Amino acid sequence: MDKIVIHGGRPLNGCVSASGAKNAALPLMFATLLAPGPHRLGNVPRLRDIRTAEQLLTGLGASVQNEKGILEVFAEDLNGKEAPYDLVRTMRASVLVLGPLLARCGRARVSLPGGCAIGARPINLHLKGLEAMGAEITLDHGYVEARAERLHGARIYLDTPTVGGTENLMMAATLAEGTTVIENAACEPEIDDLAAALRTMGAKIEGDGTATITIEGVKQLHGMDYQVMPDRIEAGTYLIAAALTGGSVLVQNARADHMEALLSKLEETGAACQVTEEGVRVTGPAQLRPVDIKTQPYPGFPTDMQAQFMTLMTLCGGSSMITETVFENRFMHVCELQRMGADITIEGHTATIKGVSELLGAPVMATDLRASACLVLAGLAADNTTEISRIYHLDRGYESLEEKFRCLGADITRVPAEQ
Ligand code: EPZ
């Protein structure tokens, strides 16, 4: 397996560009199943999850061409095949084919994803919402089978504002008969991006970005031509790197309006955040101050930035606290940070991080995507060598990570596995 080797301890300075957002691109790719197309998606990041999504679409009968971040999808003849376990287990977002397939073809068969490193992550709210729209749902040997001649509009209250659930139901409702209202819907910017793309396909959606989304179903949709929004989590990771190493980094294309919770917390640590026409710049302070954060659905502090922010807290002068409220098991990175000299204790959903004077390079292992990013950040701040294994997680969500950090002056290399 490949490794990443970092010789840390250098301030990072310069400019990188935010790639297209993985978590916006994936639902947009699955939305192409709603209409024959042709569909054209621009600013699609080069990531392993995108390749998995391409495989899934192809397996379902679509044809996909990807040239330099421009994806063309033709989804004329969907062959009614299933979303198989082998793909769904490597990428949970695959369950987002359920709503579009059911709405367009009247039938869908999708493997249940099972648990994952950060929590149980059920899809009960996706299924409950589809049932409210008239779908007949059965579970068969680890697969969800959903059928409905034509879905109908419904009033759906989500017990928790699930991002994927909101996306699945919003896509399904675009072709349903009548009006669907999703209450307690997720408000993440990726939901807005999906709604905007669906509108370009002819869908009638209002209220995205608020807790109540209203979708008036139409008989059919047409192809889309859409640019994926910039990745707010990737951008945030580079901005934290600047604060952590006492450097100054401009992330071009970063949207400050998507990152208000993060930028406000960075300012509390003493970092200077500057919003320019080009993007967002963060400059690290001489000494970081401790802060407390609580992860919450958008516009709260994103759970996807929790691990990276924890690395920053390990070097704050005092005691900081993180309360994780979105996922039940998202502290897997703590043990690895402790191996690098961090002083962290966990009680239930709360981690207390006492700042230390330095992090020590060490061999560490990545457990999930954002945990991997937090270890890269720790390696960049530590003043000797850090070796990170199981970096395939990083390739799921960070485009050209080593190149981008090298542009900022980091000494980071990928060492291919010995054959
Ligand atoms: C999306 O996952 C993101 N993935 C995740 O990003 C992100 O961490 C998460 O939203 C929260 O922001 C994509 O967009 C592809 P949820 P999703 O449904 O949609 C519970 C990353 O690192 N829940 O909003 O799967 C669930 O267990 C990833 O890029 C139910 O109980 O998240 C969790 O506790 C990881 N029943 C909470 O809701 C359901 O039916 C939020 O999950 C659905 C969810």
Coordinates of C-alpha atoms and ligand atoms in Angstrom, one line a residue:
M1 CA 0.0 0.0 0.0
D2 CA 1.2 3.5 -0.8
K3 CA 2.3 5.8 2.0
I4 CA 2.6 9.5 2.5
V5 CA 5.9 10.7 4.0
I6 CA 6.0 14.2 5.5
H7 CA 9.0 16.2 6.9
G8 CA 7.1 18.8 8.8
G9 CA 7.8 22.0 10.7
R10 CA 7.6 24.5 7.9
P11 CA 5.2 27.4 7.6
L12 CA 3.0 26.9 4.6
N13 CA 2.6 30.0 2.3
G14 CA 1.1 30.6 -1.1
C15 CA -2.0 29.9 -3.0
V16 CA -4.0 26.8 -4.0
S17 CA -7.2 26.4 -5.8
A18 CA -10.3 24.6 -4.4
S19 CA -11.4 21.7 -6.5
G20 CA -15.0 20.8 -7.3
A21 CA -16.8 19.4 -4.2
K22 CA -17.0 15.7 -3.9
N23 CA -20.2 15.8 -1.9
A24 CA -21.9 18.0 -4.5
A25 CA -20.5 16.1 -7.6
L26 CA -21.7 12.7 -6.4
P27 CA -25.5 13.5 -6.1
L28 CA -25.3 15.5 -9.3
M29 CA -23.9 12.5 -11.1
F30 CA -26.7 10.3 -9.7
A31 CA -29.3 13.0 -10.7
T32 CA -28.4 12.3 -14.3
L33 CA -30.4 9.0 -14.0
L34 CA -33.5 11.1 -13.9
A35 CA -33.4 12.0 -17.6
P36 CA -31.9 10.5 -20.8
G37 CA -29.6 13.5 -21.2
P38 CA -27.1 14.3 -22.6
H39 CA -25.8 15.7 -19.4
R40 CA -22.7 17.8 -18.9
L41 CA -21.1 18.3 -15.6
G42 CA -18.0 20.6 -15.2
N43 CA -15.5 21.1 -12.4
V44 CA -15.8 17.4 -11.4
P45 CA -12.8 16.5 -9.1
R46 CA -10.5 13.7 -10.0
L47 CA -11.2 11.3 -7.1
R48 CA -11.6 7.7 -6.4
D49 CA -15.3 8.2 -5.3
I50 CA -16.0 9.9 -8.7
R51 CA -14.6 6.8 -10.5
T52 CA -16.7 4.6 -8.3
A53 CA -19.8 6.7 -9.2
E54 CA -18.9 6.4 -12.9
Q55 CA -18.7 2.6 -12.5
L56 CA -22.1 2.6 -10.8
L57 CA -23.7 4.7 -13.6
T58 CA -22.2 2.5 -16.3
G59 CA -23.4 -0.7 -14.5
L60 CA -26.9 0.8 -14.5
G61 CA -26.8 1.2 -18.3
A62 CA -25.6 4.9 -18.6
S63 CA -22.6 5.8 -20.7
V64 CA -20.1 8.1 -19.1
Q65 CA -17.1 10.0 -20.5
N66 CA -14.8 11.9 -18.3
E67 CA -12.3 14.3 -19.8
K68 CA -10.3 16.6 -17.6
G69 CA -13.0 17.2 -15.1
I70 CA -15.8 17.4 -17.6
L71 CA -18.2 14.6 -17.4
E72 CA -20.7 13.7 -20.1
V73 CA -23.5 11.2 -19.2
F74 CA -26.0 9.7 -21.5
A75 CA -28.7 7.8 -19.6
E76 CA -31.1 6.8 -22.3
D77 CA -31.6 3.1 -21.7
L78 CA -31.3 2.2 -18.0
N79 CA -31.2 -1.6 -17.9
G80 CA -32.8 -1.9 -14.5
K81 CA -29.8 -3.6 -13.0
E82 CA -28.9 -3.1 -9.3
A83 CA -26.5 -1.0 -7.4
P84 CA -24.3 -3.9 -6.2
Y85 CA -22.8 -4.5 -2.7
D86 CA -19.2 -4.3 -4.0
L87 CA -19.7 -0.7 -5.1
V88 CA -22.1 0.5 -2.3
R89 CA -19.8 -0.8 0.5
T90 CA -16.9 1.2 -0.9
M91 CA -19.0 4.3 -1.3
R92 CA -22.1 4.8 0.8
A93 CA -23.2 7.8 -1.4
S94 CA -24.2 5.0 -3.9
V95 CA -27.6 4.8 -2.1
L96 CA -28.4 8.1 -3.8
V97 CA -29.3 6.2 -7.0
L98 CA -32.4 4.8 -5.2
G99 CA -34.6 7.9 -5.5
P100 CA -33.7 8.8 -9.2
L101 CA -34.0 5.1 -10.4
L102 CA -37.3 4.6 -8.6
A103 CA -38.7 7.8 -9.9
R104 CA -37.7 7.2 -13.5
C105 CA -37.9 3.5 -13.9
G106 CA -40.5 2.5 -11.3
R107 CA -38.1 0.1 -9.7
A108 CA -34.8 0.1 -8.0
R109 CA -32.6 -2.5 -6.2
V110 CA -29.8 -1.1 -4.1
S111 CA -27.5 -2.9 -1.7
L112 CA -27.8 -1.7 1.9
P113 CA -24.5 0.0 2.8
G114 CA -24.0 -1.4 6.3
G115 CA -22.0 0.4 9.0
C116 CA -18.9 2.5 8.5
A117 CA -15.8 3.7 10.4
I118 CA -17.6 6.8 11.7
G119 CA -21.0 5.4 12.8
A120 CA -23.9 3.2 12.0
R121 CA -25.3 5.5 9.3
P122 CA -28.7 4.0 8.7
I123 CA -30.8 5.0 5.7
N124 CA -34.2 4.5 7.4
L125 CA -35.2 8.1 6.7
H126 CA -34.6 7.7 3.0
L127 CA -36.8 4.6 3.0
K128 CA -39.5 6.1 5.2
G129 CA -39.8 9.2 2.9
L130 CA -40.0 7.0 -0.3
E131 CA -42.7 5.0 1.4
A132 CA -44.7 8.1 2.2
M133 CA -44.4 8.8 -1.6
G134 CA -46.1 5.5 -2.4
A135 CA -43.1 3.2 -2.8
E136 CA -43.3 -0.4 -1.8
I137 CA -40.1 -1.3 -0.1
T138 CA -38.8 -4.7 0.8
L139 CA -35.5 -5.9 2.1
D140 CA -34.1 -8.9 0.3
H141 CA -30.8 -10.6 1.2
G142 CA -29.0 -7.3 2.0
Y143 CA -30.7 -5.4 -0.8
V144 CA -33.4 -2.7 -0.7
E145 CA -36.0 -3.3 -3.4
A146 CA -38.3 -0.4 -4.1
R147 CA -41.2 -0.3 -6.5
A148 CA -43.8 2.3 -7.5
E149 CA -45.6 2.7 -10.7
R150 CA -45.4 6.4 -10.2
L151 CA -44.5 8.1 -6.9
H152 CA -46.9 10.7 -5.5
G153 CA -46.3 13.9 -3.6
A154 CA -46.2 13.7 0.2
R155 CA -45.5 15.8 3.3
I156 CA -42.3 14.3 4.8
Y157 CA -40.8 15.3 8.2
L158 CA -37.2 14.1 8.6
D159 CA -36.4 13.2 12.3
T160 CA -32.9 14.4 11.6
P161 CA -31.9 16.7 8.8
T162 CA -30.1 14.0 6.8
V163 CA -28.1 15.3 3.9
G164 CA -28.3 12.2 1.7
G165 CA -31.9 11.6 2.7
T166 CA -32.9 15.1 1.7
E167 CA -31.0 14.6 -1.7
N168 CA -32.6 11.2 -2.4
L169 CA -36.1 12.4 -1.6
M170 CA -35.7 15.7 -3.5
M171 CA -34.6 13.8 -6.6
A172 CA -37.4 11.3 -6.3
A173 CA -40.0 14.0 -5.9
T174 CA -39.0 15.8 -9.1
L175 CA -40.8 13.2 -11.1
A176 CA -43.6 12.4 -8.7
E177 CA -47.2 13.2 -9.3
G178 CA -48.1 16.3 -7.2
T179 CA -46.3 18.3 -4.6
T180 CA -43.8 17.0 -2.0
V181 CA -42.8 19.0 1.1
I182 CA -39.7 18.0 3.0
E183 CA -39.7 19.4 6.5
N184 CA -36.6 19.6 8.7
A185 CA -34.6 19.2 5.5
A186 CA -30.8 19.6 5.4
C187 CA -29.6 23.1 4.5
E188 CA -26.0 22.2 3.4
P189 CA -24.7 24.2 0.3
E190 CA -24.5 20.8 -1.5
I191 CA -28.3 20.6 -1.3
D192 CA -28.6 24.0 -3.0
D193 CA -26.2 22.9 -5.7
L194 CA -28.3 19.8 -6.4
A195 CA -31.5 21.8 -6.4
A196 CA -30.0 24.4 -8.8
A197 CA -28.9 21.6 -11.1
L198 CA -32.3 19.9 -11.0
R199 CA -33.9 23.2 -11.8
T200 CA -31.8 23.4 -15.0
M201 CA -33.2 20.0 -15.9
G202 CA -36.8 21.4 -15.6
A203 CA -37.5 20.5 -12.0
K204 CA -39.7 22.8 -9.9
I205 CA -38.1 23.2 -6.5
E206 CA -38.4 26.0 -3.9
G207 CA -37.0 26.5 -0.4
D208 CA -33.6 24.7 -0.8
G209 CA -31.2 26.2 1.7
T210 CA -34.1 26.4 4.3
A211 CA -35.6 23.6 6.5
T212 CA -38.7 23.3 4.2
I213 CA -38.2 22.3 0.6
T214 CA -41.2 22.1 -1.8
I215 CA -41.0 20.1 -5.0
E216 CA -43.8 20.1 -7.5
G217 CA -43.4 17.0 -9.6
V218 CA -43.2 17.2 -13.4
K219 CA -43.8 14.4 -16.1
Q220 CA -40.2 14.5 -17.4
L221 CA -36.9 16.2 -17.1
H222 CA -34.2 17.0 -19.6
G223 CA -30.4 17.0 -19.7
M224 CA -28.3 19.4 -17.6
D225 CA -25.2 21.5 -18.1
Y226 CA -23.9 22.4 -14.7
Q227 CA -20.6 23.4 -12.9
V228 CA -20.0 21.7 -9.5
M229 CA -19.5 24.1 -6.6
P230 CA -16.1 24.4 -4.9
D231 CA -15.3 22.0 -2.1
R232 CA -15.7 23.8 1.2
I233 CA -14.2 21.0 3.2
E234 CA -11.1 20.7 1.0
A235 CA -10.7 24.5 1.1
G236 CA -11.1 24.5 4.9
T237 CA -8.4 21.9 5.3
Y238 CA -5.8 24.1 3.5
L239 CA -6.9 27.1 5.5
I240 CA -6.4 25.2 8.8
A241 CA -3.0 24.2 7.5
A242 CA -2.1 27.9 7.3
A243 CA -3.3 28.6 10.8
L244 CA -1.5 25.5 12.2
T245 CA 1.9 26.2 10.7
G246 CA 1.9 29.9 11.2
G247 CA 1.8 30.6 7.5
S248 CA -0.5 32.4 5.1
V249 CA -2.5 30.6 2.5
L250 CA -5.0 31.9 -0.1
V251 CA -7.5 29.3 -1.3
Q252 CA -8.8 30.5 -4.7
N253 CA -12.5 29.9 -5.5
A254 CA -13.2 29.1 -1.8
R255 CA -16.6 30.5 -0.9
A256 CA -16.5 32.3 2.5
D257 CA -20.3 32.2 2.6
H258 CA -20.2 28.4 2.8
M259 CA -17.6 28.4 5.6
E260 CA -18.8 30.9 8.1
A261 CA -18.7 28.6 11.2
L262 CA -15.1 27.5 10.3
L263 CA -13.8 31.0 9.6
S264 CA -15.3 32.4 12.8
K265 CA -13.7 29.6 14.9
L266 CA -10.3 30.2 13.1
E267 CA -10.6 33.9 14.1
E268 CA -11.2 32.8 17.7
T269 CA -7.9 31.0 17.6
G270 CA -6.2 34.3 16.6
A271 CA -5.8 33.5 12.9
A272 CA -6.6 36.3 10.5
C273 CA -9.2 35.5 7.8
Q274 CA -9.5 37.7 4.8
V275 CA -12.2 37.3 2.1
T276 CA -11.1 38.6 -1.3
E277 CA -12.5 38.5 -4.7
E278 CA -10.2 35.6 -5.5
G279 CA -11.2 33.4 -2.5
V280 CA -10.3 33.2 1.2
R281 CA -6.9 33.8 2.9
V282 CA -6.0 32.7 6.4
T283 CA -2.8 33.8 8.2
G284 CA -1.7 32.0 11.3
P285 CA -1.0 33.8 14.6
A286 CA 2.3 33.5 16.6
Q287 CA 0.4 31.6 19.3
L288 CA -2.9 29.8 18.8
R289 CA -5.6 30.4 21.4
P290 CA -7.8 27.5 22.6
V291 CA -11.5 27.3 21.4
D292 CA -14.5 25.0 21.8
I293 CA -16.5 23.6 18.9
K294 CA -19.7 21.6 18.6
T295 CA -20.4 19.9 15.3
Q296 CA -23.9 20.4 13.9
P297 CA -25.8 20.3 10.6
Y298 CA -25.2 23.3 8.4
P299 CA -24.8 26.2 9.1
G300 CA -23.3 24.8 12.3
F301 CA -19.7 23.7 12.5
P302 CA -19.3 20.8 9.9
T303 CA -18.5 17.3 11.2
D304 CA -16.3 16.9 8.1
M305 CA -13.9 19.5 9.5
Q306 CA -13.9 18.2 13.1
A307 CA -10.8 16.0 12.8
Q308 CA -8.7 18.6 11.0
F309 CA -9.7 21.3 13.6
M310 CA -8.7 18.9 16.3
T311 CA -5.2 18.8 14.9
L312 CA -5.1 22.6 15.2
M313 CA -6.3 22.4 18.8
T314 CA -3.4 20.2 19.8
L315 CA -1.1 23.2 19.4
C316 CA -3.4 25.8 21.0
G317 CA -2.1 27.4 24.2
G318 CA -4.6 25.9 26.6
S319 CA -7.5 23.5 26.8
S320 CA -10.1 23.2 23.9
M321 CA -13.2 21.0 23.6
I322 CA -15.0 19.3 20.7
T323 CA -18.5 17.9 21.0
E324 CA -19.4 15.7 18.1
T325 CA -23.2 15.6 17.7
V326 CA -23.6 14.3 14.1
F327 CA -21.9 10.9 14.1
E328 CA -21.5 8.6 17.1
N329 CA -18.0 7.3 16.4
R330 CA -16.0 10.1 14.8
F331 CA -13.0 10.2 17.1
M332 CA -11.0 7.4 15.5
H333 CA -8.2 9.8 14.7
V334 CA -7.6 10.6 18.4
C335 CA -5.4 7.5 19.1
E336 CA -3.2 8.3 16.1
L337 CA -2.8 12.0 17.2
Q338 CA -1.9 10.7 20.7
R339 CA 0.9 8.7 19.1
M340 CA 2.2 12.0 17.8
G341 CA 2.3 13.5 21.3
A342 CA -1.2 15.1 21.5
D343 CA -2.9 15.3 24.9
I344 CA -6.5 14.3 24.2
T345 CA -9.1 12.6 26.4
I346 CA -12.5 11.5 25.3
E347 CA -15.7 11.2 27.4
G348 CA -18.7 10.2 25.5
H349 CA -19.2 12.6 22.6
T350 CA -16.7 15.1 23.9
A351 CA -13.0 15.3 23.4
T352 CA -10.8 17.6 25.6
I353 CA -7.6 18.7 23.9
K354 CA -4.9 20.2 26.0
G355 CA -2.4 22.1 23.9
V356 CA 1.2 20.8 23.7
S357 CA 4.3 22.7 22.7
E358 CA 5.0 20.4 19.7
L359 CA 3.8 17.4 17.8
L360 CA 6.3 14.6 17.2
G361 CA 6.5 12.8 13.8
A362 CA 5.5 9.1 13.9
P363 CA 4.2 6.3 11.8
V364 CA 0.4 6.6 11.8
M365 CA -2.5 5.0 10.1
A366 CA -5.5 6.6 8.4
T367 CA -9.0 5.3 9.3
D368 CA -11.3 7.4 7.2
L369 CA -11.2 10.3 4.8
R370 CA -11.2 13.3 7.2
A371 CA -9.1 11.4 9.8
S372 CA -6.5 11.0 7.1
A373 CA -6.5 14.7 6.4
C374 CA -6.1 15.5 10.1
L375 CA -3.0 13.2 10.2
V376 CA -1.5 15.0 7.1
L377 CA -2.0 18.3 9.0
A378 CA -0.4 16.9 12.1
G379 CA 2.6 15.7 10.0
L380 CA 3.0 19.1 8.4
A381 CA 3.1 20.7 11.9
A382 CA 5.4 18.1 13.5
D383 CA 9.1 18.9 13.3
N384 CA 10.4 15.6 12.1
T385 CA 9.1 12.7 9.9
T386 CA 5.6 11.3 9.8
E387 CA 4.6 8.3 7.7
I388 CA 0.9 7.8 7.0
S389 CA -0.3 4.5 5.8
R390 CA -3.7 3.4 4.4
I391 CA -3.9 6.6 2.4
Y392 CA -6.4 5.3 0.0
H393 CA -9.0 7.1 2.1
L394 CA -7.4 10.4 1.1
D395 CA -7.7 9.6 -2.6
R396 CA -11.5 9.3 -2.1
G397 CA -11.8 13.0 -1.3
Y398 CA -8.7 15.2 -1.9
E399 CA -7.6 15.9 -5.5
S400 CA -3.8 16.3 -5.9
L401 CA -3.3 16.6 -2.2
E402 CA 0.5 16.2 -2.2
E403 CA 0.9 18.6 -5.2
K404 CA -1.2 21.2 -3.6
F405 CA 0.7 21.1 -0.3
R406 CA 4.0 21.1 -2.1
C407 CA 2.9 24.3 -3.9
L408 CA 2.6 25.8 -0.4
G409 CA 6.2 24.7 0.5
A410 CA 5.5 21.4 2.3
D411 CA 7.9 18.5 2.1
I412 CA 5.4 15.8 1.4
T413 CA 5.8 12.7 -0.9
R414 CA 3.9 9.6 -1.8
V415 CA 5.9 6.5 -1.6
P416 CA 4.4 3.8 -3.8
A417 CA 4.0 0.3 -2.3
E418 CA 6.8 -2.1 -3.0
Q419 CA 5.7 -4.4 -5.8
Ligands
EPZ1 C1 -23.2 13.4 4.1 O1 -23.3 12.0 4.5 C2 -21.7 13.5 3.6 N1 -21.5 12.6 2.5 C3 -20.8 13.2 4.8 O2 -19.4 13.4 4.3 C4 -21.0 14.2 5.9 O3 -20.2 13.8 7.0 C5 -22.5 14.1 6.3 O4 -23.4 14.3 5.2 C6 -22.9 15.1 7.4 O5 -22.6 16.4 7.0 C7 -21.9 13.0 1.3 O6 -22.5 14.1 1.1 C8 -21.6 12.0 0.2 P1 -26.4 12.3 6.9 P2 -24.8 11.4 4.8 O7 -27.5 11.4 6.3 O8 -25.7 12.0 3.9 C9 -28.2 9.9 10.7 C10 -17.1 13.0 4.1 O9 -16.1 12.9 4.8 N2 -29.2 9.3 9.7 O10 -26.7 13.7 7.0 O11 -24.6 10.0 4.8 C11 -26.8 9.4 10.4 O12 -26.6 8.2 11.0 C12 -18.5 12.4 4.4 O13 -17.0 13.6 3.0 C13 -30.2 8.5 10.2 O14 -30.3 8.3 11.4 O15 -25.0 12.0 6.3 C14 -26.0 10.6 11.0 O16 -25.9 10.4 12.4 C15 -18.5 11.4 5.5 N3 -31.1 8.0 9.3 C16 -26.8 11.8 10.7 O17 -28.1 11.3 10.4 C17 -31.0 8.2 8.0 O18 -31.8 7.7 7.2 C18 -26.4 12.6 9.5 O19 -26.2 11.8 8.4 C19 -29.9 9.0 7.5 C20 -29.1 9.6 8.4

